[in-house]
GROMACS .gro file of C-alpha atoms in nm:
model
  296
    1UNK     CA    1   8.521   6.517  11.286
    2UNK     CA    2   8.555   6.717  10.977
    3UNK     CA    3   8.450   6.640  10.680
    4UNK     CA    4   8.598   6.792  10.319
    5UNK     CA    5   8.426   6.743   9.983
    6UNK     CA    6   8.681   6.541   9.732
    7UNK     CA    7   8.631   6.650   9.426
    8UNK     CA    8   8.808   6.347   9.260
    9UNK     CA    9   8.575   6.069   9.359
   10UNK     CA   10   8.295   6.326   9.467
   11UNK     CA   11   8.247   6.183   9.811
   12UNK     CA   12   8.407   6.307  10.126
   13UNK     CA   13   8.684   6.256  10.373
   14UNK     CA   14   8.779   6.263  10.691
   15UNK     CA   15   9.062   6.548  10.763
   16UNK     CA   16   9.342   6.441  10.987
   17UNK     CA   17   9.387   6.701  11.171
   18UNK     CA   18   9.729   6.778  11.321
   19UNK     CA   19   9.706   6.837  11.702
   20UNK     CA   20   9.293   6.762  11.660
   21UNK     CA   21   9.301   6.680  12.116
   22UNK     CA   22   9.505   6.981  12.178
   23UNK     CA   23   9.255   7.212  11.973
   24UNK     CA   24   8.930   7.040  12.147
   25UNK     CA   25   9.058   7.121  12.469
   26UNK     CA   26   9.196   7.498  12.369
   27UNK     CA   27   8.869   7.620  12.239
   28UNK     CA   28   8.604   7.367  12.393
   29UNK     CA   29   8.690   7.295  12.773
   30UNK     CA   30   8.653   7.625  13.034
   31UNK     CA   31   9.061   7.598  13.136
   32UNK     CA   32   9.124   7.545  12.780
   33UNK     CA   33   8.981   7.868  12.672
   34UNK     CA   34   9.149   8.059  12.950
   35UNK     CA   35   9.467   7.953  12.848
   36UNK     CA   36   9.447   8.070  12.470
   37UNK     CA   37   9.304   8.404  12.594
   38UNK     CA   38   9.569   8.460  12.817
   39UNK     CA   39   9.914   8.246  12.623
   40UNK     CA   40   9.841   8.112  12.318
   41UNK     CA   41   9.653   8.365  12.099
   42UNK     CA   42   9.980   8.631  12.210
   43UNK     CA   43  10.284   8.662  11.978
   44UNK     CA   44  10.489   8.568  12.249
   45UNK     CA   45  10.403   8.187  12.211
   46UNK     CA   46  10.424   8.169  11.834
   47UNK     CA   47  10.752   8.322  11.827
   48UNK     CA   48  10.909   8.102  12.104
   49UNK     CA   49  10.768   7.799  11.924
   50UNK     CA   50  10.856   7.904  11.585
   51UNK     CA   51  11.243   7.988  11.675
   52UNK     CA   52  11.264   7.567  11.808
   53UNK     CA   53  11.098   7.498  11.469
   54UNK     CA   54  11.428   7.706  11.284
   55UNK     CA   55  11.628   7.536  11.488
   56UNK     CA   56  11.813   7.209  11.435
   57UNK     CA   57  11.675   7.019  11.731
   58UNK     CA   58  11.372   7.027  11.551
   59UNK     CA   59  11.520   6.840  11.263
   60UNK     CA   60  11.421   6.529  11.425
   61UNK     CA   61  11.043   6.630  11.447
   62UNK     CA   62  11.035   6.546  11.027
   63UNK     CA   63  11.035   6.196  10.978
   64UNK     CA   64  10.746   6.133  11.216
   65UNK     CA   65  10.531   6.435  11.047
   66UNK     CA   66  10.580   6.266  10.727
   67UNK     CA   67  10.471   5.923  10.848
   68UNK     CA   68  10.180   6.002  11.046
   69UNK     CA   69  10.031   6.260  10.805
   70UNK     CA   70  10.148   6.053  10.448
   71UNK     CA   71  10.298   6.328  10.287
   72UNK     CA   72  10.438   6.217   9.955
   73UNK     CA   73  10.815   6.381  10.000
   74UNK     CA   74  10.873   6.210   9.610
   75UNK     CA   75  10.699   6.565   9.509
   76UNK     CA   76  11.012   6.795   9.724
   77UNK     CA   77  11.260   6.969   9.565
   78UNK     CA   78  11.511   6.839   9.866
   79UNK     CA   79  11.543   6.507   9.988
   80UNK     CA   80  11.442   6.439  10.324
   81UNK     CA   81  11.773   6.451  10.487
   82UNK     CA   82  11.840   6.800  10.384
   83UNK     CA   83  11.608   6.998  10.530
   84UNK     CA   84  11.796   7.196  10.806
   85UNK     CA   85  11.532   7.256  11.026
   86UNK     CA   86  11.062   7.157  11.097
   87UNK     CA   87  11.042   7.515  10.968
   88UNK     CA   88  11.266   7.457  10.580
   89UNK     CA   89  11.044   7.134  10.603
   90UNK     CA   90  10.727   7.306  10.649
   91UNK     CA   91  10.788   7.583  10.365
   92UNK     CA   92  10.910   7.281  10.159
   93UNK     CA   93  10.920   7.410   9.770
   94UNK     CA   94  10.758   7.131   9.503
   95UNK     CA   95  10.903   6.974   9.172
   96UNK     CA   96  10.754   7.162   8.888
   97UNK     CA   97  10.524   6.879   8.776
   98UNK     CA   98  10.352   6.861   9.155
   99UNK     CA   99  10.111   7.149   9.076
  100UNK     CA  100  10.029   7.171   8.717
  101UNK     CA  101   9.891   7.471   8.654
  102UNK     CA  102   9.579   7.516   8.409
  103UNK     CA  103   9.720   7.710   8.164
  104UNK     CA  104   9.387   7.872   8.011
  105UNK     CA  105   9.337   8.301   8.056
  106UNK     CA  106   8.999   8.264   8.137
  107UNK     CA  107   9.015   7.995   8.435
  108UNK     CA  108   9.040   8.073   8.798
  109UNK     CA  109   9.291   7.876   8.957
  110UNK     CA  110   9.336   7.810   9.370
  111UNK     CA  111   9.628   8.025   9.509
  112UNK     CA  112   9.745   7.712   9.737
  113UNK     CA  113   9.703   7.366   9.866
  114UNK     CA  114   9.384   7.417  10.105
  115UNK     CA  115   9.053   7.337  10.187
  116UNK     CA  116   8.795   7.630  10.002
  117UNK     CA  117   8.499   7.792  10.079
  118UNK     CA  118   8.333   8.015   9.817
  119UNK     CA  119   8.066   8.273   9.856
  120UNK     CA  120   7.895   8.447   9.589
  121UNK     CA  121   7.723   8.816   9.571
  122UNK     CA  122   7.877   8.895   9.915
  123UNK     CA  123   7.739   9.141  10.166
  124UNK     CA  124   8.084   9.338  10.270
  125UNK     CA  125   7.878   9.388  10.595
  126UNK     CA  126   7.811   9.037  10.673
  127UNK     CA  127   8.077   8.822  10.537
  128UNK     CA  128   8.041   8.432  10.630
  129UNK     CA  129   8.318   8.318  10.915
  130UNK     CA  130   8.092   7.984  10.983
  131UNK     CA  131   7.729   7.995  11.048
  132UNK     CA  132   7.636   8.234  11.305
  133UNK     CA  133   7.958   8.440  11.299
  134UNK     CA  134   7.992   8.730  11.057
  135UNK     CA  135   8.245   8.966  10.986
  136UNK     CA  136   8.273   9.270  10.736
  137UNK     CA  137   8.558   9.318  10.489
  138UNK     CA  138   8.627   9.688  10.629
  139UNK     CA  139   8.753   9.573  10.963
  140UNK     CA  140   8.933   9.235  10.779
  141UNK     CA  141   9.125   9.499  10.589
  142UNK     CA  142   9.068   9.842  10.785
  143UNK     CA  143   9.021  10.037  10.458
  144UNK     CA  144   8.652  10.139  10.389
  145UNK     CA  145   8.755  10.314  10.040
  146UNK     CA  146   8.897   9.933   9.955
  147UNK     CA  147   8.600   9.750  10.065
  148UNK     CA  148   8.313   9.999   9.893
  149UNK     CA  149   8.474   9.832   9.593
  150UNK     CA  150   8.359   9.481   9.620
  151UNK     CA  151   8.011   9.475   9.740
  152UNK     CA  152   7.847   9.171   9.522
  153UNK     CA  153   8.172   9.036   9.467
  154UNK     CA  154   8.285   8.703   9.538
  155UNK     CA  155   8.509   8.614   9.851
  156UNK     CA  156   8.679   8.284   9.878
  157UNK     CA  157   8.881   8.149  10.163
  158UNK     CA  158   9.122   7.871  10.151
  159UNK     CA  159   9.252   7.718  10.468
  160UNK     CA  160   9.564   7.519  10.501
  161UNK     CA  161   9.643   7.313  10.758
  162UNK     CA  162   9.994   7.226  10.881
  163UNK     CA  163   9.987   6.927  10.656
  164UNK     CA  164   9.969   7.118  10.363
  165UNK     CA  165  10.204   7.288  10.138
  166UNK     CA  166  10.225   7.621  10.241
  167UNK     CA  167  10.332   7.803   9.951
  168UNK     CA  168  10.072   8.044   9.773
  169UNK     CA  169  10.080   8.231   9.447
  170UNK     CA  170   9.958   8.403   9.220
  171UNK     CA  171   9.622   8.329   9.028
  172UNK     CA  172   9.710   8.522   8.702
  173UNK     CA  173   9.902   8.784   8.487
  174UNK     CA  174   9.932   9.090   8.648
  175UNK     CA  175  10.108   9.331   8.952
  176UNK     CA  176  10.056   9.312   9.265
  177UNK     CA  177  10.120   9.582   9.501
  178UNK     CA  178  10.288   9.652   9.862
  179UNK     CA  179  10.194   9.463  10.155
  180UNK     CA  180   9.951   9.621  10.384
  181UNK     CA  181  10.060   9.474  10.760
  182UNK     CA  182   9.782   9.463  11.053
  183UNK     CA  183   9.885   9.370  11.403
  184UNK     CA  184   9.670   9.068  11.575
  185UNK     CA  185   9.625   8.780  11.759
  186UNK     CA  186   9.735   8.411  11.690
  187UNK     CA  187   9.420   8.196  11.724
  188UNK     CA  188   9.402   7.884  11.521
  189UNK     CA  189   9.193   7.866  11.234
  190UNK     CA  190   9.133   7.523  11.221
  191UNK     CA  191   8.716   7.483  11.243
  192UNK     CA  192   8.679   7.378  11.589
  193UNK     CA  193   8.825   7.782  11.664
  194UNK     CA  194   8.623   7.903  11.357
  195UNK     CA  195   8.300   7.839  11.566
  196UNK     CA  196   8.419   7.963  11.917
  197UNK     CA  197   8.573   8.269  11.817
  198UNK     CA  198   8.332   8.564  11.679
  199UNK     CA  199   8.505   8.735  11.384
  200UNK     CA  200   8.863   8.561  11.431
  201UNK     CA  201   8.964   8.658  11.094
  202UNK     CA  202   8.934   9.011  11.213
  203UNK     CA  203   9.161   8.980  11.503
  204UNK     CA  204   9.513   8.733  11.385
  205UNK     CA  205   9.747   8.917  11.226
  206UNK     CA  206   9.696   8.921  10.867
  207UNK     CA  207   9.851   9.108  10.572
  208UNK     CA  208   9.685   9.212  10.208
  209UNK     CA  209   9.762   9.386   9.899
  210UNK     CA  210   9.580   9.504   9.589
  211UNK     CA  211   9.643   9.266   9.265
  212UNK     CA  212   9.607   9.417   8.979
  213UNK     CA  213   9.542   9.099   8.751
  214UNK     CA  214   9.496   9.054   8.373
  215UNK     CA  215   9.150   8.847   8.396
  216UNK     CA  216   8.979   8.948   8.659
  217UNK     CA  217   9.016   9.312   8.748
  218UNK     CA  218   9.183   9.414   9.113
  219UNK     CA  219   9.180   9.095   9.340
  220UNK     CA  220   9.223   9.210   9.726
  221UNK     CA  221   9.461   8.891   9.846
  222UNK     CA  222   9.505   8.859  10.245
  223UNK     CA  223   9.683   8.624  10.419
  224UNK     CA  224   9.554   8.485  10.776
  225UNK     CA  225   9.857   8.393  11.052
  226UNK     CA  226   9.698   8.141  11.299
  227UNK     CA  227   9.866   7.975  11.621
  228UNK     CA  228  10.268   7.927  11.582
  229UNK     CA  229  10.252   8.110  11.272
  230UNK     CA  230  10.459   8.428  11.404
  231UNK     CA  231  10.561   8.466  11.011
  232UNK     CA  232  10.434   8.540  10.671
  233UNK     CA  233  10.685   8.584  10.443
  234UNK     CA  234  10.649   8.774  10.125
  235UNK     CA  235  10.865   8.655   9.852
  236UNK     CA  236  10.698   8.889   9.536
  237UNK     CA  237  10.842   9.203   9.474
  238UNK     CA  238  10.542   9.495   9.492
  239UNK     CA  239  10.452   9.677   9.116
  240UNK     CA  240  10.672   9.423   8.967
  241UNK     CA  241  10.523   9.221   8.653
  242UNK     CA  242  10.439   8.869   8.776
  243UNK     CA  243  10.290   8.525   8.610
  244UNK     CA  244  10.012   8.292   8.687
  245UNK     CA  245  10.124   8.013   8.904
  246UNK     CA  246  10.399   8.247   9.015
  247UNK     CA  247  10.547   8.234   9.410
  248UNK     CA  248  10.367   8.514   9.629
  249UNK     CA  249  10.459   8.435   9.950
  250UNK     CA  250  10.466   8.142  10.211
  251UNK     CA  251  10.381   8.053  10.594
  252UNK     CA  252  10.621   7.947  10.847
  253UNK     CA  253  10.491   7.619  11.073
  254UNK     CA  254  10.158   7.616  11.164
  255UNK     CA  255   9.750   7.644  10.998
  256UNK     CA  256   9.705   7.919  10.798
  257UNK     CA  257   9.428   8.069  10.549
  258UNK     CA  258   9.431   8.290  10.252
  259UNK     CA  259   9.125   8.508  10.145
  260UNK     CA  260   9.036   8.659   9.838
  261UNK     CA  261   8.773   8.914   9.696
  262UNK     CA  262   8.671   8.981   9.381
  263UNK     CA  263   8.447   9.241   9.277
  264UNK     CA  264   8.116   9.199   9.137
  265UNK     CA  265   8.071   9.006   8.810
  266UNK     CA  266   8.441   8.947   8.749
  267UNK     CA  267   8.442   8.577   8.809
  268UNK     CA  268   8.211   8.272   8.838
  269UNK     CA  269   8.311   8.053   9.079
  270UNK     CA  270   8.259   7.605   8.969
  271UNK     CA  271   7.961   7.500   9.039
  272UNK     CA  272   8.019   7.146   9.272
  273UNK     CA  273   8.222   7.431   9.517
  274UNK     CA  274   7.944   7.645   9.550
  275UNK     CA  275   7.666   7.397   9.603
  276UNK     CA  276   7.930   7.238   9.888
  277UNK     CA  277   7.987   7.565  10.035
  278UNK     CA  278   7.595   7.624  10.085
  279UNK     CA  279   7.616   7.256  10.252
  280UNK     CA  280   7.869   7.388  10.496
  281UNK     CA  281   8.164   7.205  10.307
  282UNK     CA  282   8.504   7.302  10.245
  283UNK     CA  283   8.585   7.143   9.861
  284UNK     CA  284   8.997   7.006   9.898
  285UNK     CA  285   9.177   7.202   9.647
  286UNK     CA  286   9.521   7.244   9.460
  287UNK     CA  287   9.751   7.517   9.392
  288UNK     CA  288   9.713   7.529   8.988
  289UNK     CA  289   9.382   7.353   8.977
  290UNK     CA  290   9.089   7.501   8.847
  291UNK     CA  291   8.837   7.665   9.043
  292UNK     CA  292   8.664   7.900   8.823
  293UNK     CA  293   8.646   8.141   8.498
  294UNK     CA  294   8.666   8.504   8.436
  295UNK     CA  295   8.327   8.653   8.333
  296UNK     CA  296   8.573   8.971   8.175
   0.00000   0.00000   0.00000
């Protein structure tokens, strides 16, 4: 069972998680584990399952998804019937008014739909995966020049599960430059594999660039692939003037998570996140929404 802190009604819910007996068995029961070491963590699977989620046979996979999970398809840009594919459904674009984006300089807003951890005056060395499991930014990003840069910063990390929309963007004003691409695994990212898996952030694939933003200095933004997501597409173009709220990038099917760092005394993240974080509770977030203000 997990549990996410609603910031709405300031109580918590129960996540209904997408696959939730497949994962317990993958990463809890001895045959389980064997299998995702030696199928399901390799590209090999993702990609096979992600080409039947492009194509049409997988059309028919929608209407359930939507039912069982409640996803309000009032909010899509396409009606239901004219998604071609699970995948055009999955990397659904929103209606304008769906995310409304807080339109002040000096707030922080979430990249994504997602459930957020946040973690002030970080140790680059010891980074928080879940308790117990630490990574360090230099071998998240494989750039020690980089990761000097942000010791005392802030990191936050925003999970999305397949349920979610799986669009991210930008969180201000600013450029962002090229994609930096690094090879990995597939493991899902969904807690259950959080707490098995000793720096699994450091081992999916993942990609990052440098954002160069107007209120809060250079932002280092990664994205996390996970299990069947065998592609993160980047829609930005690199050193090219972008908005707040604008399109970065999205995920093709599948749980994904997107990280951020900010360097030290840049930001201060809101309060209720922080004191859930130190609980060991993800706060449910939305692309647009506020999460914090510049200290620029």
């Amino acid at each position: 069972m997990i549990k996410i802190y609603n910031r709405e009604t300031k109580d918590y819910d129960i996540e209904n998680v997408a696959g939730l007996n497949y994962i317990n068995w993958s990463y809890c029961s001895p045959v389980g584990k064997g299998m995702v070491e030696l199928f399901v963590k390799k590209k090999m699977f993702s990609r096979v399952y992600g080409l039947y989620c492009s194509s049409r046979l997988s059309k028919k996979k929608i209407p359930k998804f939507v039912e069982q999970f409640h996803i309000d398809t009032e909010l899509c840009e396409k009606d239901l019937h004219e998604f071609r594919n699970f995948n055009d459904f999955f990397s659904r674009k929103l209606i304008d008014s769906a995310r409304p984006i807080d339109k002040k300089t000096t707030s922080l807003i979430s990249p994504g739909d997602g459930r957020l951890f946040a973690f002030e005056n970080i140790n680059m060395n010891a980074l928080v995966q879940v308790k117990g499991f630490t990574y360090s930014l230099r071998e998240l990003i494989s750039n020690d020049v980089v990761a000097n840069k942000y010791e005392g910063g802030t990191c936050l990390i925003l999970r999305l599960c397949p349920t979610d929309y799986h669009r991210f963007h930008f969180i201000d004003d600013g450029i962002c430059g090229p994609t930096k691409k690094i090879k990995g695994s597939y493991y899902s990212v969904n807690p259950i594999a959080l707490e098995k898996i000793p720096k699994l952030f450091c081992k999916n694939k993942r990609e990052w660039s440098i954002f160069n933003s107007k209120n809060f200095d250079d932002v280092i933004l990664i994205e996390v692939g996970a299990t069947c997501v065998g592609t993160i597409i980047q829609s930005y173009q690199s050193n090219i003037p972008v908005k707040r709220g604008e399109e970065k990038g999205f995920f093709k099917f599948g749980g994904s998570t997107t990280i951020l760092f900010f360097k030290k005394d840049t930001v201060k993240i809101d309060s209720d996140i922080i004191k859930q974080t130190n609980k060991g509770f993800e706060t449910q977030v939305s692309m647009g929404e506020k999460i914090g203000i510049s200290l620029k």
